[in-house]
PDB file of C-alpha atoms in Angstrom:
ATOM      1  CA  UNK A   1     185.891  80.108  64.517  1.00 63.00           C
ATOM      2  CA  UNK A   2     182.201  80.561  64.268  1.00 61.00           C
ATOM      3  CA  UNK A   3     181.896  77.706  66.978  1.00 63.00           C
ATOM      4  CA  UNK A   4     184.096  79.758  68.983  1.00 63.00           C
ATOM      5  CA  UNK A   5     182.597  82.844  68.797  1.00 61.00           C
ATOM      6  CA  UNK A   6     178.910  81.478  69.665  1.00 59.00           C
ATOM      7  CA  UNK A   7     180.782  79.642  72.656  1.00 59.00           C
ATOM      8  CA  UNK A   8     181.965  83.356  73.577  1.00 58.00           C
ATOM      9  CA  UNK A   9     178.581  85.232  73.135  1.00 59.00           C
ATOM     10  CA  UNK A  10     176.859  82.797  75.379  1.00 55.00           C
ATOM     11  CA  UNK A  11     179.440  82.673  78.232  1.00 56.00           C
ATOM     12  CA  UNK A  12     179.034  86.643  78.260  1.00 59.00           C
ATOM     13  CA  UNK A  13     175.397  86.300  78.375  1.00 55.00           C
ATOM     14  CA  UNK A  14     173.627  86.175  81.380  1.00 57.00           C
ATOM     15  CA  UNK A  15     171.855  82.748  81.677  1.00 60.00           C
ATOM     16  CA  UNK A  16     168.555  82.225  83.646  1.00 60.00           C
ATOM     17  CA  UNK A  17     169.298  79.070  85.100  1.00 60.00           C
ATOM     18  CA  UNK A  18     166.165  77.020  87.128  1.00 61.00           C
ATOM     19  CA  UNK A  19     166.736  76.378  90.541  1.00 61.00           C
ATOM     20  CA  UNK A  20     167.449  72.830  92.016  1.00 65.00           C
ATOM     21  CA  UNK A  21     164.141  71.471  93.363  1.00 64.00           C
ATOM     22  CA  UNK A  22     165.743  71.173  96.882  1.00 68.00           C
ATOM     23  CA  UNK A  23     165.861  74.790  96.770  1.00 69.00           C
ATOM     24  CA  UNK A  24     162.538  75.204  95.690  1.00 66.00           C
ATOM     25  CA  UNK A  25     161.456  72.905  98.645  1.00 70.00           C
ATOM     26  CA  UNK A  26     163.157  75.233 100.923  1.00 73.00           C
ATOM     27  CA  UNK A  27     161.423  78.379  99.576  1.00 73.00           C
ATOM     28  CA  UNK A  28     157.972  77.000  99.646  1.00 75.00           C
ATOM     29  CA  UNK A  29     157.172  77.339 103.316  1.00 78.00           C
ATOM     30  CA  UNK A  30     158.535  81.116 103.215  1.00 78.00           C
ATOM     31  CA  UNK A  31     156.532  81.513  99.944  1.00 80.00           C
ATOM     32  CA  UNK A  32     153.280  79.766 101.839  1.00 81.00           C
ATOM     33  CA  UNK A  33     153.696  82.012 105.285  1.00 83.00           C
ATOM     34  CA  UNK A  34     153.576  85.022 102.677  1.00 83.00           C
ATOM     35  CA  UNK A  35     150.299  84.388 100.773  1.00 84.00           C
ATOM     36  CA  UNK A  36     148.711  83.684 104.299  1.00 84.00           C
ATOM     37  CA  UNK A  37     150.157  86.784 105.764  1.00 83.00           C
ATOM     38  CA  UNK A  38     148.879  88.269 102.653  1.00 84.00           C
ATOM     39  CA  UNK A  39     145.172  86.772 102.659  1.00 83.00           C
ATOM     40  CA  UNK A  40     144.915  87.554 106.606  1.00 80.00           C
ATOM     41  CA  UNK A  41     145.391  91.293 106.100  1.00 79.00           C
ATOM     42  CA  UNK A  42     143.317  91.651 102.836  1.00 77.00           C
ATOM     43  CA  UNK A  43     140.282  89.753 105.231  1.00 74.00           C
ATOM     44  CA  UNK A  44     140.747  92.285 107.796  1.00 76.00           C
ATOM     45  CA  UNK A  45     140.578  95.148 105.434  1.00 74.00           C
ATOM     46  CA  UNK A  46     137.519  93.717 103.873  1.00 68.00           C
ATOM     47  CA  UNK A  47     135.655  93.264 107.410  1.00 68.00           C
ATOM     48  CA  UNK A  48     136.907  96.588 108.534  1.00 67.00           C
ATOM     49  CA  UNK A  49     135.349  97.608 105.196  1.00 66.00           C
ATOM     50  CA  UNK A  50     132.297  96.219 106.259  1.00 62.00           C
ATOM     51  CA  UNK A  51     132.710  97.535 110.189  1.00 60.00           C
ATOM     52  CA  UNK A  52     132.975 100.709 108.666  1.00 61.00           C
ATOM     53  CA  UNK A  53     130.171 100.515 106.213  1.00 59.00           C
ATOM     54  CA  UNK A  54     131.885 101.291 103.272  1.00 56.00           C
ATOM     55  CA  UNK A  55     135.316 100.951 101.551  1.00 53.00           C
ATOM     56  CA  UNK A  56     138.583 101.093 102.979  1.00 50.00           C
ATOM     57  CA  UNK A  57     140.125 104.673 102.622  1.00 52.00           C
ATOM     58  CA  UNK A  58     143.511 104.212 100.071  1.00 52.00           C
ATOM     59  CA  UNK A  59     144.319 107.577 100.739  1.00 51.00           C
ATOM     60  CA  UNK A  60     144.556 108.769 104.316  1.00 52.00           C
ATOM     61  CA  UNK A  61     144.097 112.377 103.551  1.00 51.00           C
ATOM     62  CA  UNK A  62     141.220 112.022 101.736  1.00 54.00           C
ATOM     63  CA  UNK A  63     139.464 109.683 104.766  1.00 56.00           C
ATOM     64  CA  UNK A  64     138.557 113.177 106.447  1.00 69.00           C
ATOM     65  CA  UNK A  65     135.143 114.664 105.753  1.00 71.00           C
ATOM     66  CA  UNK A  66     133.697 117.692 106.434  1.00 82.00           C
ATOM     67  CA  UNK A  67     130.674 118.154 108.798  1.00 83.00           C
ATOM     68  CA  UNK A  68     128.804 119.202 105.940  1.00 85.00           C
ATOM     69  CA  UNK A  69     129.335 115.987 103.912  1.00 86.00           C
ATOM     70  CA  UNK A  70     128.514 113.636 106.875  1.00 87.00           C
ATOM     71  CA  UNK A  71     125.211 115.479 107.417  1.00 89.00           C
ATOM     72  CA  UNK A  72     124.791 114.887 103.895  1.00 90.00           C
ATOM     73  CA  UNK A  73     125.517 111.579 104.015  1.00 89.00           C
ATOM     74  CA  UNK A  74     123.174 110.790 106.725  1.00 90.00           C
ATOM     75  CA  UNK A  75     120.344 112.730 105.068  1.00 91.00           C
ATOM     76  CA  UNK A  76     120.991 110.345 102.106  1.00 90.00           C
ATOM     77  CA  UNK A  77     121.064 107.327 104.284  1.00 91.00           C
ATOM     78  CA  UNK A  78     117.612 108.522 105.667  1.00 91.00           C
ATOM     79  CA  UNK A  79     116.130 109.202 102.834  1.00 91.00           C
ATOM     80  CA  UNK A  80     117.164 105.515 101.014  1.00 91.00           C
ATOM     81  CA  UNK A  81     115.460 104.368 104.291  1.00 90.00           C
ATOM     82  CA  UNK A  82     112.326 105.963 104.075  1.00 92.00           C
ATOM     83  CA  UNK A  83     112.359 105.165 100.441  1.00 90.00           C
ATOM     84  CA  UNK A  84     112.835 101.359 101.055  1.00 90.00           C
ATOM     85  CA  UNK A  85     109.799 101.281 103.549  1.00 91.00           C
ATOM     86  CA  UNK A  86     107.885 103.419 101.491  1.00 90.00           C
ATOM     87  CA  UNK A  87     108.759 100.381  98.341  1.00 91.00           C
ATOM     88  CA  UNK A  88     108.035  98.002 100.573  1.00 92.00           C
ATOM     89  CA  UNK A  89     104.699  99.358 101.745  1.00 92.00           C
ATOM     90  CA  UNK A  90     103.179  99.661  98.478  1.00 93.00           C
ATOM     91  CA  UNK A  91     104.535  95.940  97.851  1.00 93.00           C
ATOM     92  CA  UNK A  92     102.640  94.756 100.781  1.00 93.00           C
ATOM     93  CA  UNK A  93      99.214  96.861 100.140  1.00 94.00           C
ATOM     94  CA  UNK A  94      99.315  95.619  96.390  1.00 92.00           C
ATOM     95  CA  UNK A  95      99.658  91.875  97.467  1.00 93.00           C
ATOM     96  CA  UNK A  96      96.988  92.582  99.792  1.00 94.00           C
ATOM     97  CA  UNK A  97      94.607  93.961  97.625  1.00 94.00           C
ATOM     98  CA  UNK A  98      95.158  91.308  95.054  1.00 93.00           C
ATOM     99  CA  UNK A  99      94.215  88.785  97.642  1.00 93.00           C
ATOM    100  CA  UNK A 100      91.279  90.637  98.684  1.00 94.00           C
ATOM    101  CA  UNK A 101      90.320  91.213  95.131  1.00 93.00           C
ATOM    102  CA  UNK A 102      90.804  87.272  93.962  1.00 93.00           C
ATOM    103  CA  UNK A 103      89.250  86.216  97.136  1.00 93.00           C
ATOM    104  CA  UNK A 104      86.253  88.394  96.003  1.00 94.00           C
ATOM    105  CA  UNK A 105      85.718  87.038  92.623  1.00 93.00           C
ATOM    106  CA  UNK A 106      86.022  83.639  93.787  1.00 93.00           C
ATOM    107  CA  UNK A 107      83.080  84.391  96.435  1.00 94.00           C
ATOM    108  CA  UNK A 108      81.150  85.883  93.587  1.00 94.00           C
ATOM    109  CA  UNK A 109      81.837  82.758  91.158  1.00 94.00           C
ATOM    110  CA  UNK A 110      80.725  80.457  93.870  1.00 93.00           C
ATOM    111  CA  UNK A 111      77.193  82.232  94.321  1.00 95.00           C
ATOM    112  CA  UNK A 112      77.217  82.418  90.429  1.00 94.00           C
ATOM    113  CA  UNK A 113      77.547  79.021  90.239  1.00 94.00           C
ATOM    114  CA  UNK A 114      75.376  78.299  92.553  1.00 94.00           C
ATOM    115  CA  UNK A 115      72.502  80.145  91.212  1.00 95.00           C
ATOM    116  CA  UNK A 116      72.970  78.406  87.860  1.00 94.00           C
ATOM    117  CA  UNK A 117      72.903  75.077  89.517  1.00 92.00           C
ATOM    118  CA  UNK A 118      69.834  75.936  91.167  1.00 93.00           C
ATOM    119  CA  UNK A 119      67.778  77.684  87.888  1.00 92.00           C
ATOM    120  CA  UNK A 120      68.960  74.135  86.162  1.00 90.00           C
ATOM    121  CA  UNK A 121      67.807  72.271  89.100  1.00 90.00           C
ATOM    122  CA  UNK A 122      63.938  74.147  89.039  1.00 89.00           C
ATOM    123  CA  UNK A 123      64.325  73.926  85.232  1.00 86.00           C
ATOM    124  CA  UNK A 124      64.637  70.253  84.902  1.00 84.00           C
ATOM    125  CA  UNK A 125      61.805  69.838  87.738  1.00 84.00           C
ATOM    126  CA  UNK A 126      59.721  72.028  86.082  1.00 82.00           C
ATOM    127  CA  UNK A 127      60.350  69.993  82.664  1.00 78.00           C
ATOM    128  CA  UNK A 128      59.899  66.052  84.741  1.00 77.00           C
ATOM    129  CA  UNK A 129      56.928  67.542  86.279  1.00 74.00           C
ATOM    130  CA  UNK A 130      54.523  68.513  83.516  1.00 59.00           C
ATOM    131  CA  UNK A 131      50.705  68.256  84.293  1.00 53.00           C
ATOM    132  CA  UNK A 132      49.284  64.719  83.229  1.00 48.00           C
ATOM    133  CA  UNK A 133      52.478  63.363  82.935  1.00 50.00           C
ATOM    134  CA  UNK A 134      51.797  59.474  82.311  1.00 50.00           C
ATOM    135  CA  UNK A 135      53.736  56.552  80.943  1.00 49.00           C
ATOM    136  CA  UNK A 136      56.613  54.680  82.364  1.00 52.00           C
ATOM    137  CA  UNK A 137      58.959  56.882  82.834  1.00 56.00           C
ATOM    138  CA  UNK A 138      56.526  59.487  83.790  1.00 57.00           C
ATOM    139  CA  UNK A 139      56.896  61.603  80.620  1.00 61.00           C
ATOM    140  CA  UNK A 140      54.340  61.233  78.108  1.00 73.00           C
ATOM    141  CA  UNK A 141      55.426  62.798  74.532  1.00 79.00           C
ATOM    142  CA  UNK A 142      51.927  63.767  73.635  1.00 81.00           C
ATOM    143  CA  UNK A 143      51.633  65.739  76.964  1.00 79.00           C
ATOM    144  CA  UNK A 144      54.560  67.288  76.859  1.00 80.00           C
ATOM    145  CA  UNK A 145      54.243  68.631  73.650  1.00 85.00           C
ATOM    146  CA  UNK A 146      50.646  70.295  74.735  1.00 86.00           C
ATOM    147  CA  UNK A 147      52.458  71.798  77.629  1.00 84.00           C
ATOM    148  CA  UNK A 148      55.349  73.097  75.203  1.00 86.00           C
ATOM    149  CA  UNK A 149      52.311  74.939  73.119  1.00 90.00           C
ATOM    150  CA  UNK A 150      50.724  75.853  76.120  1.00 89.00           C
ATOM    151  CA  UNK A 151      54.134  77.669  77.195  1.00 87.00           C
ATOM    152  CA  UNK A 152      54.547  78.925  73.888  1.00 88.00           C
ATOM    153  CA  UNK A 153      50.960  80.927  73.910  1.00 88.00           C
ATOM    154  CA  UNK A 154      51.358  82.385  77.221  1.00 85.00           C
ATOM    155  CA  UNK A 155      54.630  83.700  76.040  1.00 80.00           C
ATOM    156  CA  UNK A 156      52.831  85.579  73.237  1.00 75.00           C
ATOM    157  CA  UNK A 157      54.080  82.686  70.226  1.00 53.00           C
ATOM    158  CA  UNK A 158      52.406  80.880  67.872  1.00 53.00           C
ATOM    159  CA  UNK A 159      53.675  77.468  68.083  1.00 48.00           C
ATOM    160  CA  UNK A 160      52.563  74.018  66.646  1.00 49.00           C
ATOM    161  CA  UNK A 161      49.086  74.627  65.861  1.00 50.00           C
ATOM    162  CA  UNK A 162      49.044  72.792  62.590  1.00 48.00           C
ATOM    163  CA  UNK A 163      50.553  69.321  63.188  1.00 45.00           C
ATOM    164  CA  UNK A 164      51.070  66.796  60.596  1.00 39.00           C
TER     165      UNK A 164
END
């Protein structure tokens, strides 16, 4: 009895039946055509929106814009354009100033290095060209010490008076 009641309720309930594969194959070209039309319409709407410079109006009644609103939008676009040009100009000026400052510092550094190397060369020559220098390598230690004492006395120092 229970099985008969279950069979009766199953027969009266709507059943979901999967369509046969052959009928799906028949529906596929129509579904693809509908999808293609949808994609083409969407692309056309986006292209139109890009050409108009904004979003496509969903409600045509709201698409009507007053002249005051149009003028306000035009002023806003001009201001945006001026602000953009100003920003790019400030960036360009900053880049140029940074480049010039860097180049100036490089030139100053090159001059400083050149002067320092000339000073060192001069000191080297003074050290090597001590008066009365003798010996195989052109420098005698005693003459060098004598020249050092002489320079220290000239500078006002008291150097090396009592030699051991």
